[in-house]
Short mmCIF file of C-alpha atoms in Angstrom, two decimals:
data_model
loop_
_atom_site.label_atom_id
_atom_site.label_comp_id
_atom_site.label_asym_id
_atom_site.label_seq_id
_atom_site.Cartn_x
_atom_site.Cartn_y
_atom_site.Cartn_z
CA MET A 946 -32.79 4.50 15.03
CA ARG A 947 -29.34 4.66 16.59
CA GLN A 948 -26.53 4.50 14.04
CA GLN A 949 -24.19 1.56 14.34
CA THR A 950 -20.64 1.59 12.99
CA SER A 951 -19.57 -1.33 10.83
CA PHE A 952 -15.98 -2.16 9.90
CA ILE A 953 -14.47 -3.09 6.56
CA PHE A 954 -10.86 -4.21 6.98
CA ASP A 955 -8.13 -4.40 4.43
CA LEU A 956 -5.98 -7.51 5.09
CA ASP A 957 -2.25 -7.19 4.10
CA GLY A 958 -0.52 -4.59 6.26
CA THR A 959 -3.72 -3.86 8.17
CA LEU A 960 -4.39 -7.11 10.03
CA THR A 961 -1.26 -9.06 9.07
CA ASP A 962 2.40 -8.07 8.75
CA SER A 963 2.77 -9.03 5.10
CA VAL A 964 3.32 -5.91 2.98
CA TYR A 965 7.10 -6.21 2.86
CA GLN A 966 6.91 -9.89 1.93
CA ASN A 967 4.53 -8.82 -0.82
CA VAL A 968 7.04 -6.21 -2.03
CA PHE A 969 9.76 -8.86 -2.07
CA ALA A 970 7.60 -11.31 -3.99
CA TRP A 971 6.88 -8.69 -6.66
CA LYS A 972 10.57 -7.78 -6.81
CA THR A 973 11.43 -11.45 -7.37
CA ALA A 974 8.85 -11.64 -10.15
CA LEU A 975 9.93 -8.41 -11.87
CA ASP A 976 13.62 -9.34 -11.64
CA SER A 977 12.90 -12.71 -13.22
CA GLU A 978 11.39 -10.93 -16.21
CA GLY A 979 14.30 -8.49 -16.40
CA ILE A 980 12.17 -5.50 -15.39
CA PRO A 981 14.33 -3.20 -13.23
CA LEU A 982 12.23 -1.44 -10.64
CA ALA A 983 13.32 0.10 -7.35
CA MET A 984 11.77 -1.44 -4.23
CA TRP A 985 10.14 1.77 -3.01
CA ARG A 986 8.15 2.08 -6.24
CA ILE A 987 6.77 -1.41 -5.71
CA HIS A 988 6.03 -0.69 -2.03
CA ARG A 989 4.03 2.41 -2.98
CA LYS A 990 1.72 0.34 -5.18
CA ILE A 991 1.01 -2.55 -2.82
CA GLY A 992 -2.66 -2.75 -1.91
CA MET A 993 -4.01 -1.87 -5.31
CA SER A 994 -5.14 -4.71 -7.55
CA GLY A 995 -2.16 -6.59 -9.03
CA GLY A 996 -3.17 -5.90 -12.63
CA LEU A 997 -3.59 -2.18 -12.06
CA MET A 998 -0.30 -2.09 -10.15
CA LEU A 999 1.59 -3.55 -13.11
CA LYS A 1000 -0.12 -1.08 -15.45
CA MET A 1001 0.83 1.90 -13.28
CA LEU A 1002 4.42 0.73 -12.72
CA ALA A 1003 4.87 0.13 -16.44
CA ARG A 1004 3.63 3.65 -17.18
CA GLU A 1005 5.93 5.14 -14.51
CA ILE A 1006 9.07 3.59 -15.94
CA GLY A 1007 7.97 3.80 -19.57
CA LEU A 1008 7.77 0.05 -20.18
CA GLU A 1009 5.10 -2.01 -21.80
CA ILE A 1010 3.96 -5.16 -19.99
CA HIS A 1011 2.02 -7.51 -22.23
CA PRO A 1012 -0.92 -9.51 -20.86
CA ASP A 1013 0.96 -12.83 -21.07
CA GLN A 1014 3.91 -11.28 -19.25
CA ALA A 1015 1.54 -9.89 -16.60
CA LYS A 1016 0.19 -13.41 -16.12
CA ARG A 1017 3.73 -14.81 -15.69
CA LEU A 1018 4.60 -12.02 -13.23
CA SER A 1019 1.47 -12.72 -11.24
CA ASP A 1020 2.23 -16.45 -11.09
CA ILE A 1021 5.84 -15.93 -9.97
CA HIS A 1022 4.66 -13.40 -7.39
CA ALA A 1023 2.15 -15.90 -5.96
CA LYS A 1024 4.86 -18.58 -5.73
CA ALA A 1025 7.41 -16.24 -4.12
CA TYR A 1026 4.82 -14.96 -1.63
CA LYS A 1027 3.86 -18.51 -0.72
CA GLU A 1028 7.53 -19.24 0.01
CA LEU A 1029 7.60 -16.40 2.55
CA GLU A 1030 4.45 -17.68 4.27
CA GLY A 1031 6.36 -18.68 7.41
CA GLN A 1032 7.36 -15.06 8.03
CA ILE A 1033 3.82 -13.69 7.95
CA SER A 1034 2.12 -13.09 11.28
CA ALA A 1035 -0.81 -11.20 12.76
CA LEU A 1036 -0.07 -7.56 13.57
CA PRO A 1037 -0.13 -6.64 17.28
CA GLY A 1038 -3.71 -6.28 18.47
CA ALA A 1039 -5.34 -7.58 15.27
CA VAL A 1040 -6.88 -10.68 16.81
CA GLU A 1041 -7.96 -8.78 19.94
CA LEU A 1042 -9.52 -6.02 17.84
CA LEU A 1043 -11.65 -8.42 15.80
CA ASP A 1044 -12.63 -10.33 18.95
CA THR A 1045 -13.68 -7.08 20.63
CA LEU A 1046 -15.85 -6.07 17.69
CA SER A 1047 -17.50 -9.48 17.57
CA ARG A 1048 -18.13 -9.43 21.33
CA ASP A 1049 -19.62 -5.95 21.09
CA LYS A 1050 -21.80 -7.04 18.17
CA LEU A 1051 -20.26 -4.53 15.80
CA LYS A 1052 -20.31 -5.96 12.29
CA TRP A 1053 -17.04 -6.44 10.40
CA CYS A 1054 -15.75 -7.96 7.19
CA ILE A 1055 -12.46 -8.21 5.32
CA ALA A 1056 -12.10 -6.82 1.79
CA THR A 1057 -8.76 -7.56 0.15
CA SER A 1058 -7.26 -6.74 -3.25
CA GLY A 1059 -5.53 -10.11 -3.10
CA GLY A 1060 -6.95 -13.35 -4.42
CA MET A 1061 -8.20 -16.29 -2.37
CA ASP A 1062 -4.74 -17.92 -2.23
CA THR A 1063 -3.00 -14.99 -0.49
CA ALA A 1064 -6.07 -14.30 1.64
CA THR A 1065 -5.90 -17.88 2.92
CA ILE A 1066 -2.28 -17.41 4.03
CA ASN A 1067 -3.17 -14.22 5.88
CA LEU A 1068 -6.31 -15.57 7.55
CA LYS A 1069 -4.27 -18.52 8.80
CA ALA A 1070 -1.83 -16.04 10.41
CA LEU A 1071 -4.84 -14.49 12.18
CA GLY A 1072 -6.08 -17.89 13.37
CA LEU A 1073 -9.30 -17.36 11.43
CA ASP A 1074 -11.24 -19.95 9.47
CA ILE A 1075 -12.35 -18.77 6.04
CA ALA A 1076 -15.76 -20.33 6.65
CA ASP A 1077 -16.35 -18.08 9.69
CA VAL A 1078 -15.33 -14.76 8.15
CA ASN A 1079 -17.19 -12.32 5.91
CA LEU A 1080 -14.55 -12.14 3.22
CA ILE A 1081 -14.46 -10.27 -0.09
CA THR A 1082 -11.50 -10.95 -2.37
CA ARG A 1083 -10.35 -9.70 -5.75
CA ASP A 1084 -12.20 -12.62 -7.31
CA ASP A 1085 -15.58 -11.28 -6.14
CA VAL A 1086 -15.54 -7.94 -7.97
CA LYS A 1087 -14.73 -6.45 -11.34
CA TYR A 1088 -12.18 -3.90 -10.10
CA GLY A 1089 -9.77 -3.89 -7.12
CA LYS A 1090 -8.68 -0.83 -5.15
CA PRO A 1091 -8.55 2.13 -5.54
CA ASP A 1092 -11.93 1.41 -7.12
CA PRO A 1093 -14.54 1.13 -4.38
CA ASP A 1094 -16.07 -2.15 -5.58
CA LEU A 1095 -14.52 -4.31 -2.82
CA PHE A 1096 -15.83 -2.07 -0.05
CA LEU A 1097 -19.29 -1.80 -1.61
CA ALA A 1098 -19.40 -5.59 -1.80
CA GLY A 1099 -18.32 -5.73 1.85
CA ALA A 1100 -21.08 -3.39 3.00
CA ASN A 1101 -23.52 -5.38 0.94
CA LYS A 1102 -22.43 -8.63 2.58
CA LEU A 1103 -22.91 -7.05 6.01
CA ALA A 1104 -26.25 -5.58 4.88
CA VAL A 1105 -25.33 -2.10 6.12
CA PRO A 1106 -25.14 1.27 4.33
CA ILE A 1107 -21.61 1.99 3.08
CA GLU A 1108 -21.87 5.51 4.58
CA GLU A 1109 -21.93 4.01 8.08
CA CYS A 1110 -18.81 1.90 7.48
CA LEU A 1111 -15.28 2.58 8.59
CA VAL A 1112 -12.68 1.36 6.13
CA ILE A 1113 -9.53 0.35 7.98
CA GLY A 1114 -6.48 0.20 5.74
CA ASP A 1115 -2.73 0.80 5.61
CA ALA A 1116 -2.44 2.01 2.01
CA ILE A 1117 -3.46 5.22 0.32
CA TRP A 1118 -5.45 3.00 -2.12
CA ASP A 1119 -7.74 2.00 0.74
CA MET A 1120 -8.30 5.63 1.68
CA LEU A 1121 -8.92 6.76 -1.91
CA ALA A 1122 -11.36 3.89 -2.47
CA ALA A 1123 -13.14 4.67 0.82
CA ARG A 1124 -13.61 8.28 -0.21
CA ARG A 1125 -14.99 7.23 -3.57
CA CYS A 1126 -17.85 5.32 -1.93
CA LYS A 1127 -18.43 7.72 1.00
CA ALA A 1128 -17.14 5.33 3.65
CA THR A 1129 -14.88 6.82 6.34
CA GLY A 1130 -11.19 5.94 5.96
CA ILE A 1131 -9.07 5.11 9.01
CA GLY A 1132 -5.36 4.65 8.29
CA LEU A 1133 -2.83 2.37 9.97
CA LEU A 1134 0.93 2.89 9.73
CA SER A 1135 1.60 -0.85 9.81
CA GLY A 1136 2.04 -1.15 6.05
CA GLY A 1137 4.85 1.40 5.95
CA TYR A 1138 3.03 4.49 4.68
CA ASP A 1139 3.34 7.75 6.60
CA THR A 1140 0.59 9.60 8.49
CA GLY A 1141 0.74 12.54 6.10
CA GLU A 1142 0.27 10.38 3.03
CA LEU A 1143 -2.72 8.62 4.51
CA GLU A 1144 -4.31 11.86 5.65
CA ARG A 1145 -3.78 13.45 2.24
CA ALA A 1146 -5.56 10.44 0.72
CA GLY A 1147 -8.56 11.02 2.95
CA ALA A 1148 -7.93 9.23 6.28
CA LEU A 1149 -9.96 10.81 9.08
CA ARG A 1150 -7.65 9.38 11.73
CA VAL A 1151 -4.35 7.46 11.57
CA TYR A 1152 -3.14 4.94 14.17
CA GLU A 1153 0.03 2.89 14.38
CA ASP A 1154 -1.44 -0.59 14.16
CA PRO A 1155 -4.55 -2.61 15.09
CA ARG A 1156 -3.62 -2.44 18.78
CA ALA A 1157 -3.52 1.36 18.71
CA LEU A 1158 -6.88 1.43 16.92
CA LEU A 1159 -8.33 -0.85 19.60
CA GLN A 1160 -7.00 1.49 22.28
CA HIS A 1161 -8.67 4.46 20.59
CA LEU A 1162 -11.80 2.73 19.32
CA ASP A 1163 -14.16 5.19 20.99
CA GLU A 1164 -12.75 8.02 18.87
CA VAL A 1165 -14.23 6.58 15.70
CA ALA A 1166 -16.81 3.87 16.41
CA SER A 1167 -20.27 3.81 17.94
CA ARG A 1168 -20.57 2.25 21.37
CA PRO A 1169 -21.74 -1.34 21.60
CA SER A 1170 -25.49 -1.89 21.37
CA PRO A 1171 -27.15 -1.92 24.76
CA MET B 1023 35.55 33.81 -3.19
CA ARG B 1024 32.76 32.03 -5.00
CA GLN B 1025 31.04 29.40 -2.87
CA GLN B 1026 31.24 25.84 -4.13
CA THR B 1027 28.72 23.18 -3.18
CA SER B 1028 30.07 19.86 -1.92
CA PHE B 1029 28.04 16.67 -1.60
CA ILE B 1030 27.86 14.17 1.23
CA PHE B 1031 25.89 11.09 0.20
CA ASP B 1032 24.24 8.49 2.34
CA LEU B 1033 24.64 5.04 0.72
CA ASP B 1034 21.77 2.55 1.37
CA GLY B 1035 18.54 3.78 -0.20
CA THR B 1036 20.25 6.88 -1.56
CA LEU B 1037 22.71 5.51 -4.11
CA THR B 1038 21.78 1.81 -3.96
CA ASP B 1039 18.45 0.02 -3.77
CA SER B 1040 19.15 -1.83 -0.53
CA VAL B 1041 16.88 -0.53 2.24
CA TYR B 1042 14.29 -3.25 1.91
CA GLN B 1043 16.96 -5.96 1.91
CA ASN B 1044 18.29 -4.33 5.06
CA VAL B 1045 14.81 -4.47 6.63
CA PHE B 1046 14.56 -8.14 5.74
CA ALA B 1047 17.97 -8.91 7.18
CA TRP B 1048 17.03 -7.26 10.49
CA LYS B 1049 13.69 -9.10 10.50
CA THR B 1050 15.55 -12.39 10.03
CA ALA B 1051 17.87 -11.51 12.91
CA LEU B 1052 15.09 -10.39 15.29
CA ASP B 1053 12.94 -13.43 14.46
CA SER B 1054 15.88 -15.72 15.20
CA GLU B 1055 16.10 -14.22 18.70
CA GLY B 1056 12.34 -14.47 19.20
CA ILE B 1057 11.83 -10.71 19.17
CA PRO B 1058 8.51 -9.98 17.49
CA LEU B 1059 8.65 -6.71 15.61
CA ALA B 1060 6.49 -5.51 12.73
CA MET B 1061 8.35 -4.80 9.49
CA TRP B 1062 7.32 -1.15 9.26
CA ARG B 1063 8.90 -0.41 12.65
CA ILE B 1064 12.19 -1.83 11.40
CA HIS B 1065 11.90 0.09 8.11
CA ARG B 1066 11.42 3.36 9.99
CA LYS B 1067 14.73 2.86 11.83
CA ILE B 1068 16.95 1.91 8.89
CA GLY B 1069 19.71 4.43 8.33
CA MET B 1070 20.46 5.10 11.96
CA SER B 1071 23.38 3.28 13.51
CA GLY B 1072 22.58 -0.39 14.18
CA GLY B 1073 23.20 -0.14 17.91
CA LEU B 1074 20.99 2.91 18.34
CA MET B 1075 18.32 1.27 16.21
CA LEU B 1076 18.16 -1.75 18.51
CA LYS B 1077 18.04 0.54 21.54
CA MET B 1078 15.14 2.54 20.10
CA LEU B 1079 13.21 -0.51 18.92
CA ALA B 1080 13.63 -2.16 22.31
CA ARG B 1081 12.28 0.96 24.01
CA GLU B 1082 9.32 1.15 21.62
CA ILE B 1083 8.16 -2.39 22.29
CA GLY B 1084 9.19 -2.42 25.94
CA LEU B 1085 11.88 -5.09 25.63
CA GLU B 1086 15.40 -5.19 26.93
CA ILE B 1087 18.16 -6.19 24.50
CA HIS B 1088 21.38 -7.16 26.26
CA PRO B 1089 24.75 -6.25 24.71
CA ASP B 1090 25.60 -9.88 23.90
CA GLN B 1091 22.20 -10.29 22.26
CA ALA B 1092 22.76 -7.06 20.29
CA LYS B 1093 26.04 -8.53 19.07
CA ARG B 1094 24.31 -11.75 17.97
CA LEU B 1095 21.57 -9.74 16.21
CA SER B 1096 24.15 -7.66 14.42
CA ASP B 1097 26.06 -10.76 13.26
CA ILE B 1098 22.92 -12.50 11.97
CA HIS B 1099 21.88 -9.29 10.23
CA ALA B 1100 25.25 -9.04 8.46
CA LYS B 1101 25.00 -12.65 7.32
CA ALA B 1102 21.40 -12.29 6.10
CA TYR B 1103 22.23 -9.06 4.27
CA LYS B 1104 25.20 -10.70 2.61
CA GLU B 1105 22.91 -13.47 1.35
CA LEU B 1106 20.72 -10.88 -0.39
CA GLU B 1107 23.74 -9.27 -2.06
CA GLY B 1108 22.68 -10.45 -5.52
CA GLN B 1109 19.47 -8.40 -5.31
CA ILE B 1110 21.20 -5.10 -4.55
CA SER B 1111 21.73 -2.71 -7.44
CA ALA B 1112 22.50 0.94 -8.10
CA LEU B 1113 19.46 3.22 -8.03
CA PRO B 1114 18.54 4.83 -11.37
CA GLY B 1115 20.84 7.76 -12.09
CA ALA B 1116 23.22 7.12 -9.17
CA VAL B 1117 26.28 6.35 -11.27
CA GLU B 1118 25.52 9.19 -13.71
CA LEU B 1119 25.04 11.65 -10.85
CA LEU B 1120 28.42 10.85 -9.27
CA ASP B 1121 30.10 10.96 -12.69
CA THR B 1122 28.58 14.36 -13.38
CA LEU B 1123 29.80 15.78 -10.08
CA SER B 1124 33.30 14.44 -10.67
CA ARG B 1125 33.37 15.83 -14.20
CA ASP B 1126 32.18 19.22 -12.96
CA LYS B 1127 34.80 19.17 -10.20
CA LEU B 1128 32.23 19.30 -7.45
CA LYS B 1129 33.54 17.44 -4.41
CA TRP B 1130 31.62 14.47 -3.05
CA CYS B 1131 31.97 11.74 -0.47
CA ILE B 1132 29.90 8.91 0.96
CA ALA B 1133 29.04 8.75 4.66
CA THR B 1134 27.20 5.60 5.73
CA SER B 1135 25.88 4.33 9.05
CA GLY B 1136 26.83 0.85 7.91
CA GLY B 1137 30.16 -0.83 8.51
CA MET B 1138 32.83 -1.56 5.93
CA ASP B 1139 31.32 -4.96 5.04
CA THR B 1140 27.94 -3.61 3.94
CA ALA B 1141 29.56 -0.56 2.35
CA THR B 1142 31.68 -2.88 0.20
CA ILE B 1143 28.57 -4.66 -1.09
CA ASN B 1144 26.94 -1.35 -1.99
CA LEU B 1145 30.00 0.19 -3.63
CA LYS B 1146 30.31 -2.93 -5.77
CA ALA B 1147 26.71 -2.40 -6.94
CA LEU B 1148 27.74 1.13 -7.96
CA GLY B 1149 30.78 -0.13 -9.84
CA LEU B 1150 33.03 1.88 -7.52
CA ASP B 1151 36.36 0.86 -6.10
CA ILE B 1152 36.74 1.56 -2.39
CA ALA B 1153 40.26 2.89 -3.04
CA ASP B 1154 38.89 5.63 -5.33
CA VAL B 1155 36.08 6.91 -3.11
CA ASN B 1156 36.07 9.30 -0.17
CA LEU B 1157 34.24 6.99 2.20
CA ILE B 1158 33.27 7.42 5.84
CA THR B 1159 31.74 4.40 7.58
CA ARG B 1160 30.37 3.67 11.03
CA ASP B 1161 33.85 2.44 11.99
CA ASP B 1162 35.36 5.93 11.54
CA VAL B 1163 33.30 7.81 14.13
CA LYS B 1164 32.02 7.45 17.66
CA TYR B 1165 28.32 7.88 16.85
CA GLY B 1166 26.25 7.07 13.75
CA LYS B 1167 23.20 8.97 12.52
CA PRO B 1168 21.17 10.89 13.61
CA ASP B 1169 24.32 12.20 15.30
CA PRO B 1170 26.18 14.43 12.85
CA ASP B 1171 29.62 12.82 13.32
CA LEU B 1172 29.62 10.98 9.98
CA PHE B 1173 28.83 14.13 8.01
CA LEU B 1174 31.37 16.21 9.91
CA ALA B 1175 34.00 13.57 9.16
CA GLY B 1176 32.94 13.67 5.50
CA ALA B 1177 33.31 17.45 5.24
CA ASN B 1178 36.65 17.15 6.99
CA LYS B 1179 37.82 14.54 4.48
CA LEU B 1180 36.80 16.84 1.61
CA ALA B 1181 38.42 19.80 3.39
CA VAL B 1182 35.30 21.94 3.00
CA PRO B 1183 33.11 23.77 5.55
CA ILE B 1184 30.12 21.61 6.57
CA GLU B 1185 27.85 24.64 6.05
CA GLU B 1186 28.55 24.49 2.30
CA CYS B 1187 27.68 20.79 2.05
CA LEU B 1188 24.50 19.21 0.79
CA VAL B 1189 23.62 16.00 2.60
CA ILE B 1190 21.76 13.67 0.24
CA GLY B 1191 19.83 10.98 2.06
CA ASP B 1192 16.66 8.88 1.98
CA ALA B 1193 16.00 8.63 5.72
CA ILE B 1194 14.80 11.15 8.26
CA TRP B 1195 17.97 10.28 10.22
CA ASP B 1196 20.06 11.82 7.46
CA MET B 1197 17.98 14.98 7.52
CA LEU B 1198 18.04 15.29 11.31
CA ALA B 1199 21.81 14.76 11.38
CA ALA B 1200 22.29 17.31 8.58
CA ARG B 1201 20.35 19.91 10.53
CA ARG B 1202 22.38 19.24 13.65
CA CYS B 1203 25.60 20.19 11.86
CA LYS B 1204 24.15 23.01 9.69
CA ALA B 1205 24.54 21.14 6.43
CA THR B 1206 21.61 21.37 3.99
CA GLY B 1207 19.50 18.21 3.76
CA ILE B 1208 18.18 16.98 0.41
CA GLY B 1209 15.79 14.03 0.63
CA LEU B 1210 15.28 11.16 -1.82
CA LEU B 1211 12.16 8.96 -1.83
CA SER B 1212 14.14 5.91 -2.91
CA GLY B 1213 14.38 4.47 0.62
CA GLY B 1214 10.61 4.36 1.07
CA TYR B 1215 10.04 7.44 3.23
CA ASP B 1216 7.46 10.01 2.17
CA THR B 1217 8.10 13.61 1.08
CA GLY B 1218 6.26 14.98 4.10
CA GLU B 1219 8.35 13.00 6.57
CA LEU B 1220 11.60 14.11 5.00
CA GLU B 1221 10.50 17.73 4.87
CA ARG B 1222 9.38 17.65 8.50
CA ALA B 1223 12.86 16.33 9.38
CA GLY B 1224 14.48 19.30 7.67
CA ALA B 1225 14.86 18.46 3.96
CA LEU B 1226 15.05 21.61 1.86
CA ARG B 1227 14.03 19.73 -1.30
CA VAL B 1228 12.88 16.16 -1.94
CA TYR B 1229 13.40 14.23 -5.18
CA GLU B 1230 12.37 10.73 -6.22
CA ASP B 1231 15.81 9.19 -6.72
CA PRO B 1232 19.36 10.06 -7.84
CA ARG B 1233 18.20 10.48 -11.43
CA ALA B 1234 15.61 13.09 -10.43
CA LEU B 1235 18.22 14.93 -8.35
CA LEU B 1236 20.57 14.94 -11.36
CA GLN B 1237 17.76 16.37 -13.49
CA HIS B 1238 17.20 19.17 -10.95
CA LEU B 1239 20.78 19.70 -9.84
CA ASP B 1240 20.74 23.41 -10.61
CA GLU B 1241 18.03 23.96 -8.01
CA VAL B 1242 20.39 23.15 -5.16
CA ALA B 1243 24.03 23.12 -6.26
CA SER B 1244 26.49 25.73 -7.42
CA ARG B 1245 27.42 25.71 -11.10
CA PRO B 1246 30.66 24.01 -12.07
CA SER B 1247 33.80 26.06 -11.62
CA PRO B 1248 34.73 28.01 -14.75
#
């Protein structure tokens, strides 16, 4: 039987322009707890699960973050992110890309390290209704990225083999997680990472944003079913 | 005569943690003029002169930005940046690095693509008094980065040959400008660029932040005068 490509999309920075708002929200949270951390270090961790991010950042700067403090940080982050909601919009080409896949009967889902609350904000920016989308969030799996659980759950929801899936993401965590489950990683620059970083983390191809991926879709995806 | 290294520092993202606030301020300005531009595209242009940045961004997205609109954008940016002033702090090791150079009688200056208003905010975060610092701003030269004028003016102010200067910067624009005037570029990751990008733009060495440069100073700078 003819192989059919399926798509697993990351959400923040991949379909919506929200990574920098996310960085700011974490900065607000960390500042409020008196944890000094340069913005670029936060940026470099966006896209992994929030808990793992705090653990890695703490290790990097030699701090300890207790579970109750992690909970407070997470709550302040969620509040600060919500306040920036008005700034978050779909990335160029994101809506057209998803529409094209649906029209061509190529299966797709969204697998995000964020929880349902942030996912809702981002889906709204895409003009999508949660009820109509195959969505996997942090709440559905034990571990977020760079563990592959979210992508495996996505492939499972689409009822396709993970090996035939493209994982579209903007962060090296997406690419590392894709490699760990034998999906094929495709990187986008729209979250602020560089081509070289994404390639070193396993991306087969790197495009600027969803529009550029749409323009080059035939490089990486099977043709629509006849 | 024994060669002596002199240092020309970029300011935003190199000595102070202010690049992301700068991105946000430009986003606020562009949004207010109805110019849709993804955050990562703005981030990638920070560190070049504001006017050139707007010209390049306009070309990238196929828009025209009229001079009066550029003026409005610049004013709104300055106001938005000023509002984020409280969030801007010295990067780890920045103050210690400058103190060490001064103590060791190695000459240094600051050459920023920003104007005097933003420079003042950043110097305050460093605990420096404008009167005590060799400072070159956008207002002192015809062209900002990636033109080399700012660095040439810096070397001139220090009365040293540009070829014996290290240019310390976080943006590829610093590295490109350094190469154009035969200074030696040293990249820092603290503005959110990746090692590979900085190296491709000419950086001889790349360190995480001012603290890491201080820890590895002997790799790139002459020893203090006896």
